mmCIF file of C-alpha atoms and ligand atoms in Angstrom:
data_model
loop_
_atom_site.group_PDB
_atom_site.id
_atom_site.type_symbol
_atom_site.label_atom_id
_atom_site.label_comp_id
_atom_site.label_asym_id
_atom_site.label_seq_id
_atom_site.Cartn_x
_atom_site.Cartn_y
_atom_site.Cartn_z
ATOM 1 C CA MET A 1 50.165 -28.123 2.955
ATOM 2 C CA ILE A 2 47.160 -30.032 1.545
ATOM 3 C CA ALA A 3 48.026 -32.294 -1.408
ATOM 4 C CA VAL A 4 46.476 -30.956 -4.622
ATOM 5 C CA ASP A 5 46.518 -32.120 -8.199
ATOM 6 C CA ILE A 6 48.474 -29.827 -10.527
ATOM 7 C CA SER A 7 48.639 -32.200 -13.492
ATOM 8 C CA CYS A 8 46.780 -29.619 -15.603
ATOM 9 C CA GLY A 9 49.561 -27.075 -14.931
ATOM 10 C CA TYR A 10 47.801 -25.102 -12.191
ATOM 11 C CA VAL A 11 45.872 -25.620 -8.975
ATOM 12 C CA ASP A 12 42.312 -26.269 -10.102
ATOM 13 C CA ALA A 13 40.723 -25.905 -6.661
ATOM 14 C CA PRO A 14 37.433 -24.074 -6.103
ATOM 15 C CA VAL A 15 37.498 -20.800 -4.226
ATOM 16 C CA ASN A 16 34.890 -20.740 -1.469
ATOM 17 C CA GLU A 17 31.967 -18.408 -2.004
ATOM 18 C CA GLY A 18 32.395 -15.082 -0.262
ATOM 19 C CA VAL A 19 36.205 -15.207 -0.263
ATOM 20 C CA ASP A 20 37.669 -11.801 -1.083
ATOM 21 C CA MET A 21 40.545 -13.004 -3.267
ATOM 22 C CA VAL A 22 42.304 -9.623 -3.323
ATOM 23 C CA ALA A 23 42.262 -9.337 0.479
ATOM 24 C CA GLU A 24 43.347 -12.972 0.849
ATOM 25 C CA ILE A 25 46.215 -12.614 -1.637
ATOM 26 C CA ASN A 26 47.420 -9.550 0.267
ATOM 27 C CA ARG A 27 47.141 -11.402 3.581
ATOM 28 C CA MET A 28 48.979 -14.507 2.305
ATOM 29 C CA LYS A 29 51.763 -12.390 0.767
ATOM 30 C CA LYS A 30 52.559 -10.935 4.186
ATOM 31 C CA GLU A 31 52.112 -14.183 6.090
ATOM 32 C CA LYS A 32 54.353 -16.166 3.722
ATOM 33 C CA ASN A 33 56.923 -13.441 2.981
ATOM 34 C CA ALA A 34 56.048 -13.656 -0.705
ATOM 35 C CA VAL A 35 56.251 -11.048 -3.450
ATOM 36 C CA ILE A 36 54.296 -10.945 -6.680
ATOM 37 C CA LEU A 37 56.252 -9.885 -9.770
ATOM 38 C CA ALA A 38 54.020 -9.190 -12.773
ATOM 39 C CA HIS A 39 54.768 -8.447 -16.407
ATOM 40 C CA TYR A 40 52.953 -5.574 -18.151
ATOM 41 C CA TYR A 41 51.066 -8.122 -20.271
ATOM 42 C CA GLN A 42 49.198 -9.573 -17.300
ATOM 43 C CA GLU A 43 45.507 -8.905 -16.843
ATOM 44 C CA SER A 44 44.785 -5.651 -14.983
ATOM 45 C CA ALA A 45 43.675 -7.326 -11.741
ATOM 46 C CA ILE A 46 47.050 -9.084 -11.460
ATOM 47 C CA GLN A 47 49.003 -5.909 -12.261
ATOM 48 C CA ASP A 48 47.034 -4.072 -9.577
ATOM 49 C CA ILE A 49 47.807 -6.572 -6.833
ATOM 50 C CA ALA A 50 51.459 -7.138 -7.773
ATOM 51 C CA ASP A 51 54.299 -5.786 -5.620
ATOM 52 C CA PHE A 52 56.157 -4.967 -8.779
ATOM 53 C CA VAL A 53 55.079 -4.595 -12.424
ATOM 54 C CA GLY A 54 57.742 -4.361 -15.093
ATOM 55 C CA ASP A 55 59.315 -5.571 -18.315
ATOM 56 C CA SER A 56 61.365 -8.728 -18.586
ATOM 57 C CA LEU A 57 64.633 -7.027 -17.593
ATOM 58 C CA ALA A 58 63.068 -5.390 -14.533
ATOM 59 C CA LEU A 59 61.461 -8.666 -13.438
ATOM 60 C CA ALA A 60 64.866 -10.396 -13.515
ATOM 61 C CA GLN A 61 66.481 -7.483 -11.655
ATOM 62 C CA TRP A 62 63.772 -7.546 -8.988
ATOM 63 C CA ALA A 63 64.023 -11.294 -8.544
ATOM 64 C CA ALA A 64 67.811 -11.042 -8.155
ATOM 65 C CA LYS A 65 67.617 -8.465 -5.380
ATOM 66 C CA SER A 66 64.507 -9.662 -3.535
ATOM 67 C CA ASP A 67 64.808 -10.930 0.023
ATOM 68 C CA ALA A 68 61.366 -12.564 0.011
ATOM 69 C CA GLU A 69 61.140 -16.309 0.607
ATOM 70 C CA ILE A 70 58.634 -16.873 -2.188
ATOM 71 C CA LEU A 71 58.570 -15.211 -5.604
ATOM 72 C CA VAL A 72 55.319 -15.499 -7.533
ATOM 73 C CA VAL A 73 56.128 -14.725 -11.154
ATOM 74 C CA CYS A 74 53.030 -13.619 -13.028
ATOM 75 C CA GLY A 75 54.299 -13.844 -16.554
ATOM 76 C CA VAL A 76 55.338 -16.652 -18.846
ATOM 77 C CA HIS A 77 57.426 -19.707 -18.057
ATOM 78 C CA PHE A 78 60.828 -18.397 -19.175
ATOM 79 C CA MET A 79 60.388 -15.480 -16.742
ATOM 80 C CA GLY A 80 59.789 -17.953 -13.914
ATOM 81 C CA GLU A 81 62.847 -19.939 -14.996
ATOM 82 C CA THR A 82 65.019 -16.821 -15.055
ATOM 83 C CA ALA A 83 63.876 -15.950 -11.514
ATOM 84 C CA LYS A 84 64.574 -19.506 -10.317
ATOM 85 C CA ILE A 85 68.032 -19.552 -11.919
ATOM 86 C CA LEU A 86 68.871 -16.274 -10.187
ATOM 87 C CA CYS A 87 67.334 -17.364 -6.873
ATOM 88 C CA PRO A 88 67.926 -21.129 -6.552
ATOM 89 C CA ASN A 89 67.183 -21.116 -2.822
ATOM 90 C CA LYS A 90 63.831 -19.377 -3.107
ATOM 91 C CA LYS A 91 60.512 -20.972 -3.887
ATOM 92 C CA VAL A 92 59.506 -19.615 -7.312
ATOM 93 C CA LEU A 93 55.847 -20.052 -8.212
ATOM 94 C CA ILE A 94 53.909 -19.386 -11.417
ATOM 95 C CA PRO A 95 50.083 -19.410 -11.499
ATOM 96 C CA ASP A 96 49.909 -21.569 -14.651
ATOM 97 C CA THR A 97 52.835 -23.543 -16.049
ATOM 98 C CA ASN A 98 51.064 -23.682 -19.430
ATOM 99 C CA ALA A 99 51.993 -20.014 -19.855
ATOM 100 C CA GLY A 100 54.616 -20.654 -22.525
ATOM 101 C CA CYS A 101 55.891 -18.421 -25.306
ATOM 102 C CA SER A 102 55.720 -19.049 -29.058
ATOM 103 C CA LEU A 103 59.010 -17.202 -29.500
ATOM 104 C CA ALA A 104 60.826 -19.295 -26.897
ATOM 105 C CA ASP A 105 59.278 -22.419 -28.464
ATOM 106 C CA SER A 106 60.707 -21.475 -31.866
ATOM 107 C CA CYS A 107 64.222 -22.279 -30.641
ATOM 108 C CA LYS A 108 64.958 -25.674 -29.123
ATOM 109 C CA ALA A 109 68.286 -26.160 -27.330
ATOM 110 C CA GLU A 110 69.370 -29.079 -29.516
ATOM 111 C CA ASP A 111 68.593 -27.105 -32.693
ATOM 112 C CA LEU A 112 70.576 -24.111 -31.441
ATOM 113 C CA ALA A 113 73.510 -26.395 -30.567
ATOM 114 C CA ALA A 114 73.459 -27.778 -34.148
ATOM 115 C CA PHE A 115 73.122 -24.233 -35.590
ATOM 116 C CA LYS A 116 76.153 -23.063 -33.593
ATOM 117 C CA LYS A 117 78.249 -25.841 -35.149
ATOM 118 C CA GLN A 118 77.655 -24.269 -38.578
ATOM 119 C CA TYR A 119 79.236 -21.026 -37.339
ATOM 120 C CA PRO A 120 82.493 -21.794 -35.550
ATOM 121 C CA GLY A 121 83.974 -18.774 -33.776
ATOM 122 C CA TYR A 122 80.597 -17.032 -33.387
ATOM 123 C CA LYS A 123 79.257 -15.895 -30.008
ATOM 124 C CA VAL A 124 75.590 -16.441 -29.202
ATOM 125 C CA VAL A 125 73.408 -13.547 -28.053
ATOM 126 C CA SER A 126 70.036 -14.852 -26.875
ATOM 127 C CA TYR A 127 66.905 -12.907 -26.187
ATOM 128 C CA VAL A 128 65.585 -13.585 -22.681
ATOM 129 C CA ASN A 129 62.513 -15.169 -24.338
ATOM 130 C CA THR A 130 64.235 -18.559 -24.415
ATOM 131 C CA SER A 131 64.233 -21.695 -22.293
ATOM 132 C CA ALA A 132 66.887 -22.221 -19.624
ATOM 133 C CA ALA A 133 68.338 -24.970 -21.847
ATOM 134 C CA VAL A 134 68.839 -22.477 -24.688
ATOM 135 C CA LYS A 135 70.405 -19.974 -22.281
ATOM 136 C CA ALA A 136 72.854 -22.720 -21.312
ATOM 137 C CA HIS A 137 74.161 -22.578 -24.937
ATOM 138 C CA THR A 138 74.394 -18.786 -24.870
ATOM 139 C CA ASP A 139 77.237 -16.291 -24.310
ATOM 140 C CA ILE A 140 75.030 -13.422 -23.212
ATOM 141 C CA VAL A 141 71.322 -12.869 -22.677
ATOM 142 C CA VAL A 142 69.587 -9.635 -23.718
ATOM 143 C CA THR A 143 66.131 -8.161 -23.317
ATOM 144 C CA SER A 144 64.519 -5.594 -25.568
ATOM 145 C CA THR A 145 65.600 -2.893 -23.075
ATOM 146 C CA ASN A 146 69.325 -3.620 -23.304
ATOM 147 C CA ALA A 147 69.796 -5.508 -26.620
ATOM 148 C CA ARG A 148 71.261 -2.542 -28.468
ATOM 149 C CA GLN A 149 73.803 -1.632 -25.785
ATOM 150 C CA ILE A 150 74.823 -5.235 -25.157
ATOM 151 C CA VAL A 151 75.354 -5.936 -28.861
ATOM 152 C CA GLU A 152 77.359 -2.696 -29.093
ATOM 153 C CA SER A 153 79.492 -3.809 -26.129
ATOM 154 C CA PHE A 154 81.093 -6.440 -28.417
ATOM 155 C CA PRO A 155 84.002 -5.344 -30.626
ATOM 156 C CA ALA A 156 82.718 -4.234 -34.051
ATOM 157 C CA ASP A 157 84.246 -7.274 -35.771
ATOM 158 C CA GLU A 158 82.921 -9.859 -33.268
ATOM 159 C CA LYS A 159 80.946 -12.558 -35.082
ATOM 160 C CA LEU A 160 77.518 -12.926 -33.492
ATOM 161 C CA ILE A 161 74.505 -15.198 -33.745
ATOM 162 C CA PHE A 162 71.301 -13.599 -32.457
ATOM 163 C CA GLY A 163 68.205 -15.565 -31.569
ATOM 164 C CA PRO A 164 65.443 -16.395 -31.529
ATOM 165 C CA ASP A 165 63.553 -13.264 -32.651
ATOM 166 C CA ARG A 166 64.301 -12.338 -36.277
ATOM 167 C CA ASN A 167 62.405 -9.045 -35.993
ATOM 168 C CA LEU A 168 64.330 -7.837 -32.939
ATOM 169 C CA GLY A 169 67.557 -9.149 -34.515
ATOM 170 C CA ASN A 170 66.881 -7.310 -37.787
ATOM 171 C CA TYR A 171 66.065 -4.145 -35.879
ATOM 172 C CA ILE A 172 69.273 -4.345 -33.807
ATOM 173 C CA ASN A 173 71.305 -5.032 -36.968
ATOM 174 C CA SER A 174 69.708 -1.973 -38.607
ATOM 175 C CA ILE A 175 70.450 0.438 -35.742
ATOM 176 C CA THR A 176 73.922 -0.854 -34.896
ATOM 177 C CA GLY A 177 75.199 -1.610 -38.401
ATOM 178 C CA ARG A 178 76.063 -5.148 -37.260
ATOM 179 C CA ASN A 179 75.496 -8.179 -39.393
ATOM 180 C CA MET A 180 74.461 -10.765 -36.822
ATOM 181 C CA ILE A 181 73.324 -14.157 -38.096
ATOM 182 C CA LEU A 182 69.661 -14.392 -37.121
ATOM 183 C CA TRP A 183 67.663 -17.321 -35.852
ATOM 184 C CA ASP A 184 64.371 -17.483 -37.760
ATOM 185 C CA GLY A 185 61.874 -17.197 -34.894
ATOM 186 C CA ALA A 186 59.089 -14.795 -34.066
ATOM 187 C CA CYS A 187 56.379 -14.011 -31.540
ATOM 188 C CA HIS A 188 52.927 -14.918 -32.870
ATOM 189 C CA VAL A 189 51.404 -11.899 -31.093
ATOM 190 C CA HIS A 190 53.763 -9.189 -32.342
ATOM 191 C CA GLU A 191 53.951 -10.648 -35.860
ATOM 192 C CA LYS A 192 50.258 -10.206 -36.458
ATOM 193 C CA PHE A 193 49.857 -6.441 -36.105
ATOM 194 C CA SER A 194 48.210 -5.120 -39.239
ATOM 195 C CA VAL A 195 50.032 -2.368 -41.150
ATOM 196 C CA GLU A 196 46.773 -1.448 -42.936
ATOM 197 C CA LYS A 197 44.832 -1.117 -39.679
ATOM 198 C CA ILE A 198 47.583 1.009 -38.102
ATOM 199 C CA VAL A 199 47.610 3.273 -41.179
ATOM 200 C CA ALA A 200 43.798 3.569 -40.930
ATOM 201 C CA LEU A 201 44.086 4.472 -37.215
ATOM 202 C CA LYS A 202 46.685 7.120 -38.054
ATOM 203 C CA LYS A 203 44.130 8.715 -40.437
ATOM 204 C CA GLU A 204 41.490 8.617 -37.705
ATOM 205 C CA TYR A 205 43.903 10.050 -35.084
ATOM 206 C CA PRO A 206 46.230 12.303 -37.130
ATOM 207 C CA ASN A 207 47.993 13.617 -34.012
ATOM 208 C CA ALA A 208 48.687 10.189 -32.564
ATOM 209 C CA GLN A 209 52.197 8.782 -32.386
ATOM 210 C CA VAL A 210 52.822 5.090 -33.041
ATOM 211 C CA LEU A 211 54.662 3.113 -30.354
ATOM 212 C CA ALA A 212 55.960 -0.319 -31.365
ATOM 213 C CA HIS A 213 57.781 -3.173 -29.693
ATOM 214 C CA PRO A 214 60.827 -4.397 -31.676
ATOM 215 C CA GLU A 215 59.291 -7.882 -31.897
ATOM 216 C CA CYS A 216 56.927 -6.383 -34.541
ATOM 217 C CA LYS A 217 57.622 -6.865 -38.251
ATOM 218 C CA SER A 218 59.825 -4.250 -39.953
ATOM 219 C CA ALA A 219 56.830 -2.818 -41.864
ATOM 220 C CA VAL A 220 55.187 -1.974 -38.525
ATOM 221 C CA LEU A 221 58.437 -0.607 -37.062
ATOM 222 C CA ALA A 222 58.747 1.649 -40.126
ATOM 223 C CA LEU A 223 55.489 3.333 -39.061
ATOM 224 C CA ALA A 224 56.636 3.868 -35.478
ATOM 225 C CA ASP A 225 57.595 7.156 -33.837
ATOM 226 C CA LYS A 226 59.159 5.160 -31.001
ATOM 227 C CA VAL A 227 60.450 1.584 -31.006
ATOM 228 C CA GLY A 228 61.241 0.101 -27.610
ATOM 229 C CA SER A 229 60.659 -2.449 -24.910
ATOM 230 C CA THR A 230 57.415 -2.308 -22.937
ATOM 231 C CA ALA A 231 59.143 -0.224 -20.246
ATOM 232 C CA ALA A 232 60.680 2.121 -22.851
ATOM 233 C CA LEU A 233 57.324 2.638 -24.604
ATOM 234 C CA LEU A 234 55.634 3.376 -21.285
ATOM 235 C CA LYS A 235 58.317 5.886 -20.275
ATOM 236 C CA TYR A 236 58.215 7.566 -23.675
ATOM 237 C CA ALA A 237 54.412 7.904 -23.641
ATOM 238 C CA LEU A 238 54.301 9.312 -20.116
ATOM 239 C CA ASN A 239 57.077 11.862 -20.777
ATOM 240 C CA SER A 240 56.065 12.888 -24.291
ATOM 241 C CA ASP A 241 54.254 16.137 -25.115
ATOM 242 C CA CYS A 242 51.990 14.115 -27.387
ATOM 243 C CA ASN A 243 48.561 13.165 -26.018
ATOM 244 C CA GLU A 244 47.524 10.313 -28.297
ATOM 245 C CA PHE A 245 49.297 7.037 -28.990
ATOM 246 C CA ILE A 246 48.643 3.968 -31.113
ATOM 247 C CA VAL A 247 50.293 1.120 -29.227
ATOM 248 C CA ALA A 248 51.681 -1.875 -31.148
ATOM 249 C CA THR A 249 52.483 -4.352 -28.427
ATOM 250 C CA GLU A 250 50.430 -6.702 -26.243
ATOM 251 C CA SER A 251 47.498 -4.653 -25.004
ATOM 252 C CA GLY A 252 48.125 -5.365 -21.301
ATOM 253 C CA ILE A 253 50.585 -2.447 -21.303
ATOM 254 C CA LEU A 254 47.661 -0.066 -21.876
ATOM 255 C CA HIS A 255 46.564 -0.598 -18.272
ATOM 256 C CA GLU A 256 49.718 1.017 -16.875
ATOM 257 C CA MET A 257 49.721 3.671 -19.626
ATOM 258 C CA ARG A 258 46.138 4.709 -18.840
ATOM 259 C CA LYS A 259 46.691 4.497 -15.081
ATOM 260 C CA ASN A 260 49.632 6.911 -15.142
ATOM 261 C CA GLY A 261 48.934 8.760 -18.368
ATOM 262 C CA ASN A 262 47.127 11.861 -16.998
ATOM 263 C CA GLY A 263 44.164 11.428 -19.329
ATOM 264 C CA LYS A 264 46.236 10.779 -22.466
ATOM 265 C CA THR A 265 44.601 8.559 -25.099
ATOM 266 C CA PHE A 266 46.060 5.106 -25.786
ATOM 267 C CA ILE A 267 44.691 3.135 -28.717
ATOM 268 C CA PRO A 268 45.641 -0.531 -29.094
ATOM 269 C CA ALA A 269 46.966 -1.429 -32.548
ATOM 270 C CA PRO A 270 44.753 -4.230 -33.870
ATOM 271 C CA PRO A 271 45.857 -7.648 -35.139
ATOM 272 C CA ALA A 272 45.372 -8.501 -38.821
ATOM 273 C CA ASP A 273 43.510 -11.749 -38.418
ATOM 274 C CA SER A 274 40.562 -10.873 -36.212
ATOM 275 C CA THR A 275 37.904 -8.302 -35.534
ATOM 276 C CA CYS A 276 39.300 -7.709 -32.027
ATOM 277 C CA ALA A 277 40.659 -4.233 -31.375
ATOM 278 C CA CYS A 278 43.298 -5.583 -28.971
ATOM 279 C CA ASN A 279 46.129 -8.022 -29.462
ATOM 280 C CA GLU A 280 46.512 -10.230 -26.393
ATOM 281 C CA CYS A 281 49.063 -12.952 -25.694
ATOM 282 C CA ASN A 282 47.043 -16.103 -25.028
ATOM 283 C CA TYR A 283 49.921 -17.468 -22.923
ATOM 284 C CA MET A 284 50.261 -14.402 -20.701
ATOM 285 C CA ARG A 285 46.495 -14.368 -20.184
ATOM 286 C CA LEU A 286 46.442 -17.926 -18.805
ATOM 287 C CA ASN A 287 47.352 -16.424 -15.434
ATOM 288 C CA THR A 288 44.233 -15.259 -13.622
ATOM 289 C CA LEU A 289 43.489 -13.816 -10.206
ATOM 290 C CA LYS A 290 41.923 -17.124 -9.146
ATOM 291 C CA LYS A 291 44.992 -19.115 -10.200
ATOM 292 C CA LEU A 292 47.206 -16.577 -8.426
ATOM 293 C CA TYR A 293 45.106 -16.977 -5.266
ATOM 294 C CA ASN A 294 45.420 -20.775 -5.413
ATOM 295 C CA THR A 295 49.139 -20.548 -6.199
ATOM 296 C CA LEU A 296 49.772 -18.570 -3.041
ATOM 297 C CA LYS A 297 47.428 -20.714 -0.973
ATOM 298 C CA TYR A 298 48.927 -24.088 -1.996
ATOM 299 C CA GLU A 299 52.409 -22.793 -2.931
ATOM 300 C CA LEU A 300 52.102 -24.556 -6.274
ATOM 301 C CA PRO A 301 53.036 -24.951 -9.084
ATOM 302 C CA GLU A 302 56.707 -24.441 -8.440
ATOM 303 C CA VAL A 303 59.181 -23.549 -11.196
ATOM 304 C CA THR A 304 62.149 -25.893 -11.261
ATOM 305 C CA VAL A 305 65.275 -25.839 -13.411
ATOM 306 C CA ASP A 306 67.662 -28.757 -13.859
ATOM 307 C CA ALA A 307 70.762 -28.009 -11.745
ATOM 308 C CA GLU A 308 73.287 -28.647 -14.549
ATOM 309 C CA ILE A 309 71.378 -26.402 -16.964
ATOM 310 C CA ALA A 310 70.975 -23.711 -14.288
ATOM 311 C CA THR A 311 74.741 -23.684 -13.603
ATOM 312 C CA LYS A 312 75.385 -22.913 -17.277
ATOM 313 C CA ALA A 313 72.378 -20.611 -17.834
ATOM 314 C CA ILE A 314 73.149 -18.304 -14.915
ATOM 315 C CA LYS A 315 76.402 -17.087 -16.500
ATOM 316 C CA PRO A 316 74.888 -15.298 -19.543
ATOM 317 C CA ILE A 317 72.040 -13.955 -17.386
ATOM 318 C CA GLU A 318 74.437 -12.531 -14.795
ATOM 319 C CA LYS A 319 76.571 -11.013 -17.562
ATOM 320 C CA MET A 320 73.466 -9.232 -18.849
ATOM 321 C CA LEU A 321 72.610 -7.958 -15.365
ATOM 322 C CA GLU A 322 76.175 -6.735 -14.820
ATOM 323 C CA ILE A 323 76.285 -4.778 -18.090
ATOM 324 C CA SER A 324 72.792 -3.392 -17.481
ATOM 325 C CA ALA A 325 73.859 -2.178 -14.025
ATOM 326 C CA GLN A 326 76.973 -0.530 -15.487
ATOM 327 C CA LEU A 327 74.774 1.215 -18.050
ATOM 328 C CA GLY A 328 72.259 2.299 -15.413
ATOM 329 C CA LEU A 329 69.477 0.273 -17.049
HETATM 330 P P1 13P B 401 59.750 -6.839 -22.706
HETATM 331 O O1 13P B 401 59.044 -7.055 -21.434
HETATM 332 O O2 13P B 401 61.210 -7.015 -22.529
HETATM 333 O O3 13P B 401 59.414 -5.577 -23.381
HETATM 334 O O4 13P B 401 59.333 -8.043 -23.680
HETATM 335 C C1 13P B 401 58.101 -8.240 -24.169
HETATM 336 C C2 13P B 401 57.702 -9.654 -24.297
HETATM 337 O O5 13P B 401 57.279 -10.109 -25.294
HETATM 338 C C3 13P B 401 57.755 -10.461 -23.135
HETATM 339 O O6 13P B 401 57.240 -11.648 -23.437
HETATM 340 FE FE1 SF4 B 402 56.078 -14.814 -25.956
HETATM 341 FE FE2 SF4 B 402 54.983 -13.118 -27.652
HETATM 342 FE FE3 SF4 B 402 53.606 -13.855 -25.532
HETATM 343 FE FE4 SF4 B 402 55.764 -12.246 -25.254
HETATM 344 S S1 SF4 B 402 53.855 -11.754 -26.282
HETATM 345 S S2 SF4 B 402 55.243 -14.051 -24.041
HETATM 346 S S3 SF4 B 402 57.084 -13.032 -26.884
HETATM 347 S S4 SF4 B 402 54.271 -15.208 -27.198
#
C-alpha cells in the first residue's frame, strides 16, 4: 500500500481523470472482500453504491454478522467505532474521520462519570450516538429503534439515567411513564426544525402526514403523525395509505423514501435558521464518493478503539443487540 497523508482526516489524493469511481469502487469491494455500510443520511451516490443502507441499529447488526474482511462505514464516527468494537479483527474504514456528531460531543466520558456519582444506584442507558468511552460507562446502549422496548425491559422502579439526547429521553419518558434523569444534550440538526414552517407546509399540503425523528424538539413531535427512527419512518411511509409526507429528520432519508415510495410525495421539513428547504447534517455530508473511493483504494483512514475501552463498551452494545434480537428488531 502506498503511504498517504491522512492528517486532515481523509485521503486527500487526486482521482485520475477518466476514472469511473462507481465502477472502481465496485471492483475494489470484490477484490478486497469489503462491504460498504451506509446510513440513510449519506449523500445519494453513497447510498446507491452501498451494500447495505440502514439506521444506526441495522448498521451495528450488519457489522456484527458480516464475514467481509473490510467494513467501510459511511456514517459518522460513533458508527465506525461501534462496528470496530463489534468486529475487532476486521479492518473498519470511514471515508472522513471528521464526521463527528454534535450529540455525541455533548457528552464527554469524564463528565458522564462525574454525573453518575451524583446518582448512586442508577443504571445508565446511553443512546448509540455516543463515543466508545461513554459507552464504557454505560449499562445498556439503545438506538431510536429500540429505546422504548429496552427502557421498558427494566423493572418499573429501576432508577435510570438516559443520555445524551434530552429530546429522545423526554419522548421515551412520555410514552413509557418513566422518570429517567436526562442528560442535557441535543443534535444540532434535529433541534432546528421550525414549528412555524412545518405548520405552513401542513396548510399547503393539507393531506400530508408529518413524520418526525424523536431527536426533534417536543413541539415538533407534537405535530407528528408518526414519531420514529429513520427506519421506522421509512417503513411507515412506504406502508401507509397516505400519499404525502412532511419529513422532519435529516433529508438524506428522502432518497430511500422517493426510491421506494411508488410516486408518493415527500417534502423535507425546513430548518428555522436558513432559507434552505432541507436540513442536512454537515458531519454526515463530509463523506463523499471521492473520499469513499480513496478510502477503499488506500484502505485508510482506519477506525481504532482503545482496547481497554472496547472491552468495556462491547458489553452494553451486545446487551442491546441481544434484546433487539429477542424482540425481532
Ligand atoms: P437512527 O439512524 O437510529 O434513526 O438515528 C438517527 C441519527 O441521528 C443518526 O445519527
Ligand atoms: Fe449526530 Fe445529529 Fe448528525 Fe445524527 S444528524 S449524526 S445525531 S449531528
